[in-house]
Each structure stands twice: as C-alpha cells, then as structure tokens.
Coordinates of C-alpha atoms in Angstrom, one line a residue:
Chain A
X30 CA 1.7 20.2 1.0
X31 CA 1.6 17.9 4.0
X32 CA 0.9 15.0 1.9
X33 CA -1.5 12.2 3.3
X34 CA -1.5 12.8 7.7
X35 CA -2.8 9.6 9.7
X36 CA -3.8 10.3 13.6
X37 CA -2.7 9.0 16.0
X38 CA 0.5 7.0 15.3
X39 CA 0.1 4.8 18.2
X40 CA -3.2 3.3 20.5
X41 CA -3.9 0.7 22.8
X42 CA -7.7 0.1 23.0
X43 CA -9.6 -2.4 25.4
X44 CA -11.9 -4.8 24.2
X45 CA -15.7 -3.8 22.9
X46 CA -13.8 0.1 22.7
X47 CA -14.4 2.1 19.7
X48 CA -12.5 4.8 18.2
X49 CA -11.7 6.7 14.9
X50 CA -8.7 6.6 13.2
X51 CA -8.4 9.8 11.3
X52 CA -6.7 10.5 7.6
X53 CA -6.6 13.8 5.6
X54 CA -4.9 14.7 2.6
X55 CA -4.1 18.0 1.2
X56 CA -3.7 17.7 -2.5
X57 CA -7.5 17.4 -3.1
X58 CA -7.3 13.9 -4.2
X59 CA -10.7 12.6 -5.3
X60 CA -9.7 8.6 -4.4
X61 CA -9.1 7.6 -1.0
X62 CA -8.7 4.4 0.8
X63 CA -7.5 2.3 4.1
X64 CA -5.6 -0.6 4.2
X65 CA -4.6 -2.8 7.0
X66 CA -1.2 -4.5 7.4
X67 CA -0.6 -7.7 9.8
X68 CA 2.4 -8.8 10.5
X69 CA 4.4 -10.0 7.5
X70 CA 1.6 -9.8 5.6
X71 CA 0.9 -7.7 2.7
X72 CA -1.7 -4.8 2.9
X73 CA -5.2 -5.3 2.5
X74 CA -8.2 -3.2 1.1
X75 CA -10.9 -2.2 4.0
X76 CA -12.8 0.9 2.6
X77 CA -12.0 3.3 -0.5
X78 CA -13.7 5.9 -1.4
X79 CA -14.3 7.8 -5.3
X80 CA -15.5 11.6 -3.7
X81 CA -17.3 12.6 -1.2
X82 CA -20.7 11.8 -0.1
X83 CA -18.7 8.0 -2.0
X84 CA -17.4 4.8 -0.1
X85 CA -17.3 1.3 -0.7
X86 CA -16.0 -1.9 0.8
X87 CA -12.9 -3.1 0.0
X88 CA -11.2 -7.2 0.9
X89 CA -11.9 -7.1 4.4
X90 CA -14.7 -4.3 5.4
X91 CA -16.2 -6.2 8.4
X92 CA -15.7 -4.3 11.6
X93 CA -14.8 -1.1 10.3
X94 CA -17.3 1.8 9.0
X95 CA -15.6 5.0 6.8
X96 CA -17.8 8.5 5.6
X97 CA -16.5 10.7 3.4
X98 CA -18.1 14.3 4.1
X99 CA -15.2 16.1 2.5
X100 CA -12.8 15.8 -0.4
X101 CA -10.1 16.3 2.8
X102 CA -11.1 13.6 5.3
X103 CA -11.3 9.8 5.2
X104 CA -12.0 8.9 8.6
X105 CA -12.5 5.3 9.7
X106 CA -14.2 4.2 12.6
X107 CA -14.1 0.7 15.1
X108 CA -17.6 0.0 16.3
X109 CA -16.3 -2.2 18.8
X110 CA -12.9 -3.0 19.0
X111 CA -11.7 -6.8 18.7
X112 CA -8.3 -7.9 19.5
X113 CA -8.3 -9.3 15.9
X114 CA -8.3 -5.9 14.8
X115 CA -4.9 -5.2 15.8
X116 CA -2.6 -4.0 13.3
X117 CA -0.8 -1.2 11.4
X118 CA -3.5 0.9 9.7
X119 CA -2.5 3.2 6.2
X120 CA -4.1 5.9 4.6
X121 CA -3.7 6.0 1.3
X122 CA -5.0 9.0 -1.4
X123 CA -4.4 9.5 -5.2
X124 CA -5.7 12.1 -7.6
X125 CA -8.8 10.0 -9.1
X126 CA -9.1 5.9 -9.2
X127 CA -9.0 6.3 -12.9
X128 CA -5.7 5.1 -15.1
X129 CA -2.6 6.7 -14.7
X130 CA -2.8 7.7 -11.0
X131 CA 0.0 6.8 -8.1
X132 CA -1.2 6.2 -4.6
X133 CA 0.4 8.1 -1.6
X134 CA 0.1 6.9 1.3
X135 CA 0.7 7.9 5.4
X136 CA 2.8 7.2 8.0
X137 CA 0.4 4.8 9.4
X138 CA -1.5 4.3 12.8
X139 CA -0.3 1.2 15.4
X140 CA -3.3 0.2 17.2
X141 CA -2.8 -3.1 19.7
X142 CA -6.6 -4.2 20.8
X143 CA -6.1 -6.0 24.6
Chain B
X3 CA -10.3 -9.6 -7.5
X4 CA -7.2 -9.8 -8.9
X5 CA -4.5 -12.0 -7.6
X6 CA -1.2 -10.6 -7.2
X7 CA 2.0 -13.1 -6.6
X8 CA 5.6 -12.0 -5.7
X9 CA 8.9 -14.0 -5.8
X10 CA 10.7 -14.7 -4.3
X11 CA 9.3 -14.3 -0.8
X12 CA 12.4 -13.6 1.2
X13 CA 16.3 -12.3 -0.2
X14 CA 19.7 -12.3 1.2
X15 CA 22.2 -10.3 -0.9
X16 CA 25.5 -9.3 -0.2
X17 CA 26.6 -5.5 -0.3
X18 CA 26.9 -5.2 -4.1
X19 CA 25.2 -7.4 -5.5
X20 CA 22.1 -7.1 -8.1
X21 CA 18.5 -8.7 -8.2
X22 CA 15.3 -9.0 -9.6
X23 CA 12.0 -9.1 -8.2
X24 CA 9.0 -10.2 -9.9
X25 CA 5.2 -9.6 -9.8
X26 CA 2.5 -11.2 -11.5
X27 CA -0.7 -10.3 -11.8
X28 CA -4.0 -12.7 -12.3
X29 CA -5.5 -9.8 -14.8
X30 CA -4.6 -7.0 -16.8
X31 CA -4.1 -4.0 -14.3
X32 CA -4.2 -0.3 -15.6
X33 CA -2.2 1.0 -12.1
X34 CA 1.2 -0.3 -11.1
X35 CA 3.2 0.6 -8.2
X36 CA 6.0 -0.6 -6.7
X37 CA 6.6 0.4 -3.1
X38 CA 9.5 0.0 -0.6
X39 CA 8.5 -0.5 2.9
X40 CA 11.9 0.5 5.3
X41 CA 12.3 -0.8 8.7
X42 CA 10.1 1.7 10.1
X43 CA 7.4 0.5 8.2
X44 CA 7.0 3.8 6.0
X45 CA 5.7 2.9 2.3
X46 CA 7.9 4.7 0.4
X47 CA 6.7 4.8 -3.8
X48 CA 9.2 3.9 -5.7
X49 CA 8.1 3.8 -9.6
X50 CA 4.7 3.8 -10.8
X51 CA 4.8 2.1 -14.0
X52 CA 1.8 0.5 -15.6
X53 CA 3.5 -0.5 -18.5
X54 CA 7.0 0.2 -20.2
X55 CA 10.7 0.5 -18.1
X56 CA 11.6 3.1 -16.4
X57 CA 14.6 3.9 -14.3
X58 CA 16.1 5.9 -11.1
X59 CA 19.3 5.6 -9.3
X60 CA 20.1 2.0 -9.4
X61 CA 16.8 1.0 -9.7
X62 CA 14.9 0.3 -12.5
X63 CA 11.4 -1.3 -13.0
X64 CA 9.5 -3.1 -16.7
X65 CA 6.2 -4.1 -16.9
X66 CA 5.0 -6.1 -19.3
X67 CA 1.3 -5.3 -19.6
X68 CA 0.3 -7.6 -21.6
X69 CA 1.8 -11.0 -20.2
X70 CA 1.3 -9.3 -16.7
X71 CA 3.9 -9.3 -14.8
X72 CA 6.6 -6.4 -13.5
X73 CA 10.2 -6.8 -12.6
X74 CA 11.7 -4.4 -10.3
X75 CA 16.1 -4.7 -10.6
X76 CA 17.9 -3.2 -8.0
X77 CA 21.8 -3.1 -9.0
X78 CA 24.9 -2.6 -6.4
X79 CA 22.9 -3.4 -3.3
X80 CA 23.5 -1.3 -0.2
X81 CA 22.3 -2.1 3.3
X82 CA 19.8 0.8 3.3
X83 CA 17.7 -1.3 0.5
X84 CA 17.0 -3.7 3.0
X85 CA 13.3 -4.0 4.0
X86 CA 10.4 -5.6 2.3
X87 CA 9.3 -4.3 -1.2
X88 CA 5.6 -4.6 -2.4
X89 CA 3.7 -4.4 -6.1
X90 CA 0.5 -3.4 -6.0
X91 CA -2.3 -2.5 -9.3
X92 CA -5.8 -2.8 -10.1
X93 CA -8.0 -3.5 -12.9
X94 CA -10.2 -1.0 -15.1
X95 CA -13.4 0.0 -13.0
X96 CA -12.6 -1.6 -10.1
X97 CA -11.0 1.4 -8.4
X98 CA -9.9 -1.7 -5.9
X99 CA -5.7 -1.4 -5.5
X100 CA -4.6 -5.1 -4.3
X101 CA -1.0 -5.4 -3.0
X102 CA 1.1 -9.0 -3.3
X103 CA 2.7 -10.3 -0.2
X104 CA 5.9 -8.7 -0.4
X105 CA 9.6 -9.7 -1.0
X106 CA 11.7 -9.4 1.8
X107 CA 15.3 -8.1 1.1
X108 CA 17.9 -8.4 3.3
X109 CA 21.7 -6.8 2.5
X110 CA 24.4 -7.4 4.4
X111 CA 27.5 -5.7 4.8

C-alpha cells in the first residue's frame, strides 16, 4: 500500500489562479479529509468527506471546494487563489469516521500564493 | 466544536531527560491521536488511544476519557524527538477531527 499520496509537494500560484491539489489513498478508507497548516499553528479542518458521492465543510471551508467521485480520490480545488491561502496542505484518510479509527495522513503540499 | 488545549506550548529538555505533555479536551472525544510532526513537517502517528495507556519505545501515552484529557510521557529524551507534537480527537457524530496547537519540543545535546 502506498498509504495516503498528496500532489504536488510544492507550488507557487499567482493571484486570482486556481488549481487542484490532489490526494488518493489506497487502503479504501471510507473517511477522508484536508486540513491546512499555517505556520506554527496547529492544523485546521477545511472539507471531510464520509464516502463518495459525501462532503462536508469543516473550520475553515471558505475558498476551497472538494468532490468525492471515488472511494480513492479526495481532490480539493482553489477557485481563485488568495495569498491568504498560503500554507502547507494535508491529506488525511481513515477506515470510517466512526469510533475506533486512526487517521493517516500525507506528506503534504507547499503552496505559496504571490 | 470541541476545544482542544495543549501545554505547555513550547519545551527545552536536555538529552535524557523525561516529560509530559498534556491535552485537554472541551468534550468527550471517541478518537484520540497523538501525532509527532519532525522537522520536515511529516505527521508521523504515534498512539491512537481513545481511552486507557498504552506504551512503545520510550513513549507511552493515558487518556483519561472521562475527565478528558491525555498525557503523552516521553522518557530518556534524544535529539531526534525534537519537533512539535500534536493531540487531536473528535466527538460522536461529528466525524469533525480538531487538532490542539501543538507543543513544541526541543532536545539538546
């Protein structure tokens, strides 16, 4: 198993840009979430999702859309990128969002908004 | 949502020595984790322990579930457990996993 796989590690994005940070997990966790990390802060809930077709907003959802088609694929997309949006980005997957299930999260994705 | 505190904030240890971490929780939570982030800012799952003690290496971790609140101990201190180590849970039906601020550890040599 590859675990939880977050692309890319690194961007730089202008202004008003939009992209799509992708996430995909192999171990066909139902649960699935992003979180983003400023610096020396904490982590903080954007979107989760229970299964596919499943998504809902998390602390701080504004600015950021998610789907979930698949069981495999948490994608989350920037409309239009602010430079307040700049920060370290996790992944994070478990087996349900029920008791007695650990989170295991990715590497991460460091995207700088100019 | 639930609150989640950790103290203290910020640690200096020398090489050896042991600690306790704390987390405290605002409301019951039914998921636990404590999580070390390393200087490359991997999260790397240390216990998941939503109630009871459990132990690896020379760290251990206790939640008490009902007075809610988790200690993490790490004994004989080496350099490499510097970095900043997060608690993290969430209620029943919420499916929403908060994380506390962190306490940053430094060891030195």
């Amino acid at each position: 198993n590859a675990g939880v796989t977050q692309t890319p590690k690194f961007q730089v994005l202008k202004t008003g840009q939009s992209m799509t940070l992708q996430c995909a997990q192999d171990m066909n966790h139902e649960y699935m979430s992003w979180y983003r990390q400023d610096p020396g802060m904490g982590l903080r809930l954007i979107h989760y999702s229970v299964g596919a077709g499943i998504t809902d907003q998390g602390e701080v959802p504004n600015g950021y859309n998610v789907s979930r088609s698949t069981t495999e694929d948490f994608p989350l997309r920037l409309l239009s990128a602010a430079p307040s949006q700049t920060s370290v980005y996790f992944c994070a997957s478990s087996y349900s969002a029920d008791s007695n299930q650990p989170q295991h999260f990715g590497d991460g994705t460091r995207l700088s908004i100019l | 949502g639930i609150q989640v505190e950790q103290s203290p904030p910020d640690l200096i240890l020398q090489e050896g020595a042991n600690s306790t971490l704390r987390c405290n929780f605002s409301d019951s939570v039914n998921n636990l984790q404590w999580f070390h982030q390393n200087p490359w800012g991997q999260l790397i799952n240390l216990f998941y322990i939503p109630s009871g003690t459990k132990q690896n290496g020379r760290l251990s971790a206790t939640t008490v579930a009902t007075e809610r609140y988790s200690l993490l101990y790490i004994s004989s201190s080496q350099t490499t457990d510097s970095g900043v180590y997060f608690c993290a849970g969430s209620t029943s039906g919420t499916y929403k996993y908060i994380f506390g601020t962190g306490t940053r550890l430094k060891v030195l040599a």
